[in-house]
PDB file of C-alpha atoms in Angstrom:
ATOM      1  CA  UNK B   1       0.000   0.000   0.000  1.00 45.00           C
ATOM      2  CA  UNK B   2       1.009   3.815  -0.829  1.00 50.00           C
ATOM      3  CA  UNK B   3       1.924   5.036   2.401  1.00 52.00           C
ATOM      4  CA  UNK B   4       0.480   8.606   1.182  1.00 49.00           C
ATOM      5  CA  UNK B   5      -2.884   7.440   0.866  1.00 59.00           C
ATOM      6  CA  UNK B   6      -2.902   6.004   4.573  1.00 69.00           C
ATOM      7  CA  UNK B   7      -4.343   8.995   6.451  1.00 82.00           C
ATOM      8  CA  UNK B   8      -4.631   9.693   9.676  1.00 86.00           C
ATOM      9  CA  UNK B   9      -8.157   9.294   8.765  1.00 86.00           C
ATOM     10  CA  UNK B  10      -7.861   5.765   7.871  1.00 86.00           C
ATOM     11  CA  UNK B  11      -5.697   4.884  11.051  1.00 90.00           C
ATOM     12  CA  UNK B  12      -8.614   5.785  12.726  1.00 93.00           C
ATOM     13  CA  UNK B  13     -11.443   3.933  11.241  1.00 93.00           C
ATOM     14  CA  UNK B  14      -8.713   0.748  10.968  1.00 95.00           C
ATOM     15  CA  UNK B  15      -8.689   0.972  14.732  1.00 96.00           C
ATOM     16  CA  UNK B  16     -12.200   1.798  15.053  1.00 97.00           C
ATOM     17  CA  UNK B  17     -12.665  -1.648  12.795  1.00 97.00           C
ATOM     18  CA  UNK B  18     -10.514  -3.380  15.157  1.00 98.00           C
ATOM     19  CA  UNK B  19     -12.424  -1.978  18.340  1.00 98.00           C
ATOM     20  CA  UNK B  20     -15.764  -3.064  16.886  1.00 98.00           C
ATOM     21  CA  UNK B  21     -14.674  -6.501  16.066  1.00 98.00           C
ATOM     22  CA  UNK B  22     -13.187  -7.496  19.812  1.00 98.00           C
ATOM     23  CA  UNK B  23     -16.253  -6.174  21.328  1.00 97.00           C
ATOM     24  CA  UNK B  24     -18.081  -8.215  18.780  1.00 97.00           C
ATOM     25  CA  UNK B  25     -16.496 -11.166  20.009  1.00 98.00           C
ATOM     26  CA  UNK B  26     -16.863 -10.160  23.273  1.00 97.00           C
ATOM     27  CA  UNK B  27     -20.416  -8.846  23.617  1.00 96.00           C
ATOM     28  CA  UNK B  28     -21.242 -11.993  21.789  1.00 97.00           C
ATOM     29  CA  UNK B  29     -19.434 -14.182  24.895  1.00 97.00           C
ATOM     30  CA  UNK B  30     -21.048 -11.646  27.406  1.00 93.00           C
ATOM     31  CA  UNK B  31     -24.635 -12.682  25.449  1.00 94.00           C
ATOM     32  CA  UNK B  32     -24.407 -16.144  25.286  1.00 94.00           C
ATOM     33  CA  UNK B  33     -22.964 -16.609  28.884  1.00 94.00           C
ATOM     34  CA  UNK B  34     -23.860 -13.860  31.291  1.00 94.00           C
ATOM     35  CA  UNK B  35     -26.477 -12.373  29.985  1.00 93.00           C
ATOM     36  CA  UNK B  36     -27.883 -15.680  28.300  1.00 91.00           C
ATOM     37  CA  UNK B  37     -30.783 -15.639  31.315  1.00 94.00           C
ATOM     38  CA  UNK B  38     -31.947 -12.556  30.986  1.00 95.00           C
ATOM     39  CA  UNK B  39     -31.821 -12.555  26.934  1.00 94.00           C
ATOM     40  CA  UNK B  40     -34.265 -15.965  27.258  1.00 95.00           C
ATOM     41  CA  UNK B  41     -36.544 -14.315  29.481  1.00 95.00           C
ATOM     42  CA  UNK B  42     -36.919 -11.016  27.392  1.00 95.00           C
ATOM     43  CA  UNK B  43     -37.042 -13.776  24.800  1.00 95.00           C
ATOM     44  CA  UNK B  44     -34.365 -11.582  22.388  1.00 95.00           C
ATOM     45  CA  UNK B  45     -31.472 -13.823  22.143  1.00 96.00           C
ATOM     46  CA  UNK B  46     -32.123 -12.816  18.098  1.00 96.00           C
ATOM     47  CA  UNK B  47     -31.927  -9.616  18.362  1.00 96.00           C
ATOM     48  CA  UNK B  48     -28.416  -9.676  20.471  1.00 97.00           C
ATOM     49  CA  UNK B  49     -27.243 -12.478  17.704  1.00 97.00           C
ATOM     50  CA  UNK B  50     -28.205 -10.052  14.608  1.00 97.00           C
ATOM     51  CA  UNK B  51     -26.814  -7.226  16.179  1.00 97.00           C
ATOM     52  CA  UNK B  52     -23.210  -9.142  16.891  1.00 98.00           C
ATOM     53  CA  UNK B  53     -23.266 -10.623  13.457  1.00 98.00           C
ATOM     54  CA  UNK B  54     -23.738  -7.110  11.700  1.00 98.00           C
ATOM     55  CA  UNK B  55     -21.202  -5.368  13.800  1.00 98.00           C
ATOM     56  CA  UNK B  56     -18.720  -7.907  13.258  1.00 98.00           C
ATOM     57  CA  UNK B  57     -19.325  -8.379   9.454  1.00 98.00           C
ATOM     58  CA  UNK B  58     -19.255  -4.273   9.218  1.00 98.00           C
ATOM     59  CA  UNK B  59     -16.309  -4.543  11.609  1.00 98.00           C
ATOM     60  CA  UNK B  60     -14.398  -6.630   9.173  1.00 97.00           C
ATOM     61  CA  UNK B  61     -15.662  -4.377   6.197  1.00 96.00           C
ATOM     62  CA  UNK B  62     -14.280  -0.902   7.924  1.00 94.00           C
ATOM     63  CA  UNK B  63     -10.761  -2.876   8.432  1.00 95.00           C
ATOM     64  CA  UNK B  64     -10.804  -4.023   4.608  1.00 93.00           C
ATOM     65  CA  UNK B  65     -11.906  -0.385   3.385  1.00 90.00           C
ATOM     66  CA  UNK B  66      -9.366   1.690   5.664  1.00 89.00           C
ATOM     67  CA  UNK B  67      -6.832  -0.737   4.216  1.00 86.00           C
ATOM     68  CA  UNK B  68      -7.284  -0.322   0.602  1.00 82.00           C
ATOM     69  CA  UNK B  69      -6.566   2.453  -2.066  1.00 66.00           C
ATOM     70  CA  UNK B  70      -7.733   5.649  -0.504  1.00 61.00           C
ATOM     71  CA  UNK B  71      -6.811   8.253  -3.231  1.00 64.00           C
ATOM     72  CA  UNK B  72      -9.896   9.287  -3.683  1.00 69.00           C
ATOM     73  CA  UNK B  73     -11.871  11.817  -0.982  1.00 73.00           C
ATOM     74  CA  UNK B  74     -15.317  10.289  -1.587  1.00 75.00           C
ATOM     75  CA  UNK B  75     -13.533   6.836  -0.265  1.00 79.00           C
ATOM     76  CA  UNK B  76     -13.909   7.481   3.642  1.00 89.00           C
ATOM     77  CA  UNK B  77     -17.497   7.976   3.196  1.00 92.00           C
ATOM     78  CA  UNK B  78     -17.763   4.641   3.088  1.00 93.00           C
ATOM     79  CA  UNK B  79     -16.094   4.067   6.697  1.00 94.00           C
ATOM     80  CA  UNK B  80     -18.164   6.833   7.909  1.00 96.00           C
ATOM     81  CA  UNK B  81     -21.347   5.051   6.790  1.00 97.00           C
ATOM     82  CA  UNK B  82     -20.092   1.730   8.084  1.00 97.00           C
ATOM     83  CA  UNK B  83     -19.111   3.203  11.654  1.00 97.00           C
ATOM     84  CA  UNK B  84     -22.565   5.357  12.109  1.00 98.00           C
ATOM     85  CA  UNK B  85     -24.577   1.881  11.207  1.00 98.00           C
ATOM     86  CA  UNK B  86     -22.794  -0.046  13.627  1.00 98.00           C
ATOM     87  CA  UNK B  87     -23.427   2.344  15.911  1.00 98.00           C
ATOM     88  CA  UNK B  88     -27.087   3.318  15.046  1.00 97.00           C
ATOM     89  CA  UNK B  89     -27.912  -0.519  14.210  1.00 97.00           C
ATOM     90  CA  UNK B  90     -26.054  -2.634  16.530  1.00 98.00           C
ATOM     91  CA  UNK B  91     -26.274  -0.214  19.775  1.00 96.00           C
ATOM     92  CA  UNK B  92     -29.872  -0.123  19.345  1.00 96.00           C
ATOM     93  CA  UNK B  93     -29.892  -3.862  19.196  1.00 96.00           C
ATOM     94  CA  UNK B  94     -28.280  -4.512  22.118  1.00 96.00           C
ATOM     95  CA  UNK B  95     -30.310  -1.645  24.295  1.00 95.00           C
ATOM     96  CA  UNK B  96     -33.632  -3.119  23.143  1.00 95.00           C
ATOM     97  CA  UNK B  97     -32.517  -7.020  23.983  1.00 95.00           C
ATOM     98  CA  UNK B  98     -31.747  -5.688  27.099  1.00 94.00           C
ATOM     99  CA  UNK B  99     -35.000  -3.876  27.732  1.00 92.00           C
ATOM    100  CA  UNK B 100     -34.131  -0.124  26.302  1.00 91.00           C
ATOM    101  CA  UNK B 101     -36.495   2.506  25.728  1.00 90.00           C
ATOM    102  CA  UNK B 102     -39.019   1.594  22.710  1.00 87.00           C
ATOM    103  CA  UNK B 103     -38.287   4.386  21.130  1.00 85.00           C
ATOM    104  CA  UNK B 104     -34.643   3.313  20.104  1.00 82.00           C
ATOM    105  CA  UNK B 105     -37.068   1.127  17.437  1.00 86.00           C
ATOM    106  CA  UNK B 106     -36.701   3.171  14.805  1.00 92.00           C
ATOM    107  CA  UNK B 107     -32.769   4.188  15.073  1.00 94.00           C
ATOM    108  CA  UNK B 108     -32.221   0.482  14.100  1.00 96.00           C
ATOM    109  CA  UNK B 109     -33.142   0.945  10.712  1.00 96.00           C
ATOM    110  CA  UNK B 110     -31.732   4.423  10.771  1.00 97.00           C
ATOM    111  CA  UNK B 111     -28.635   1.993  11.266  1.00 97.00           C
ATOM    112  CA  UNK B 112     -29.573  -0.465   8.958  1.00 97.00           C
ATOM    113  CA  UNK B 113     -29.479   2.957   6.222  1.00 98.00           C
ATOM    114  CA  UNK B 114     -26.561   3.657   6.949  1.00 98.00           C
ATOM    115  CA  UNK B 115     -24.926   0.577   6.450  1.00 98.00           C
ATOM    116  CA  UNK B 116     -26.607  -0.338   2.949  1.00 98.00           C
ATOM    117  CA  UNK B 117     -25.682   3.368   1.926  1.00 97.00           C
ATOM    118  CA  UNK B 118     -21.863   2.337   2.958  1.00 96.00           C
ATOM    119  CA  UNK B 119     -22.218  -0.437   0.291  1.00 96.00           C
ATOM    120  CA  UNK B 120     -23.582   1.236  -1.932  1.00 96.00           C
ATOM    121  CA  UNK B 121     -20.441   4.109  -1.816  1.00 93.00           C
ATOM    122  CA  UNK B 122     -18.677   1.211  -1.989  1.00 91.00           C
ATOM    123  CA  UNK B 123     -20.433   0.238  -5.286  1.00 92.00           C
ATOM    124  CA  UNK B 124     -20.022   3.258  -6.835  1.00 89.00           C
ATOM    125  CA  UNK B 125     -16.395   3.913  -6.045  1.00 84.00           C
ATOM    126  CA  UNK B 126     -15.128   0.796  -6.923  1.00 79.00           C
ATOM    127  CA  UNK B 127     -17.398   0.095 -10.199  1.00 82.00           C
ATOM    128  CA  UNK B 128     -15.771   3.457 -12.105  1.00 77.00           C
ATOM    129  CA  UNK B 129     -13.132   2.683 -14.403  1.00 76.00           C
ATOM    130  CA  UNK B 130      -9.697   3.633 -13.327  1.00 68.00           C
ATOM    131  CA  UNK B 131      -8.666   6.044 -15.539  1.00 57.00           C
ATOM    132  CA  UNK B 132      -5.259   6.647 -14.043  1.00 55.00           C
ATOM    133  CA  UNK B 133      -3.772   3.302 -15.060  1.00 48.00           C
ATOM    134  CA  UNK B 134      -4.412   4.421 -18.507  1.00 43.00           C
TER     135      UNK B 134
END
């Protein structure tokens, strides 16, 4: 990798990446073992899975999109998208397993937004031709 296109910007959502996907695996251990009686008797064991599962598969996609080719400024858009949908998706997953406010309802597919928009930067930056290798 060009060491010029690894910004300080990048560093960050690399680590953020990293961050997400050890308390992915953790929060998932915390779910299944500690929390495991409380999740059955709410009846949302789901809802804590699905919210693990999309941090750490969004986790693994802000690690693979910091790392690659930034050159162009539209690029960390797609980090941003894929660290305010973990947030916004996951976090109000794991408040409403655990009994949160009803009103966090609706910032889960606020989340959910966010992360298909991420892909969808992603689609459209990485389906245009490269027209500096010319």
């Amino acid at each position: 990798m060009d060491k010029r296109s690894y910004t300080p910007e990048l560093r960050l959502f690399f680590r953020l990446g990293v961050i997400f996907a050890l308390s992915a695996v953790a929060l998932g251990a915390f779910g299944a073992h500690a929390l495991n009686e409380r999740l059955l008797s709410r009846n949302t064991v789901d809802v804590w899975e699905t919210a693990v599962d999309y941090q750490m598969w969004h986790a693994l996609a802000l690690i693979l999109f910091s790392w690659i080719d930034q050159n162009d400024h539209i690029k960390p858009w797609t980090c941003y998208a894929f660290t305010a949908g973990i947030l916004l998706f996951s976090g109000s997953l794991y408040w409403l397993a655990l009994g949160g406010p009803r009103w966090l309802g609706p910032v889960t597919p606020l989340g959910g937004l966010a992360l298909m928009i991420g892909w969808l930067i992603a689609l459209l930056i990485y389906s245009r031709p490269n027209k500096s290798k010319n």
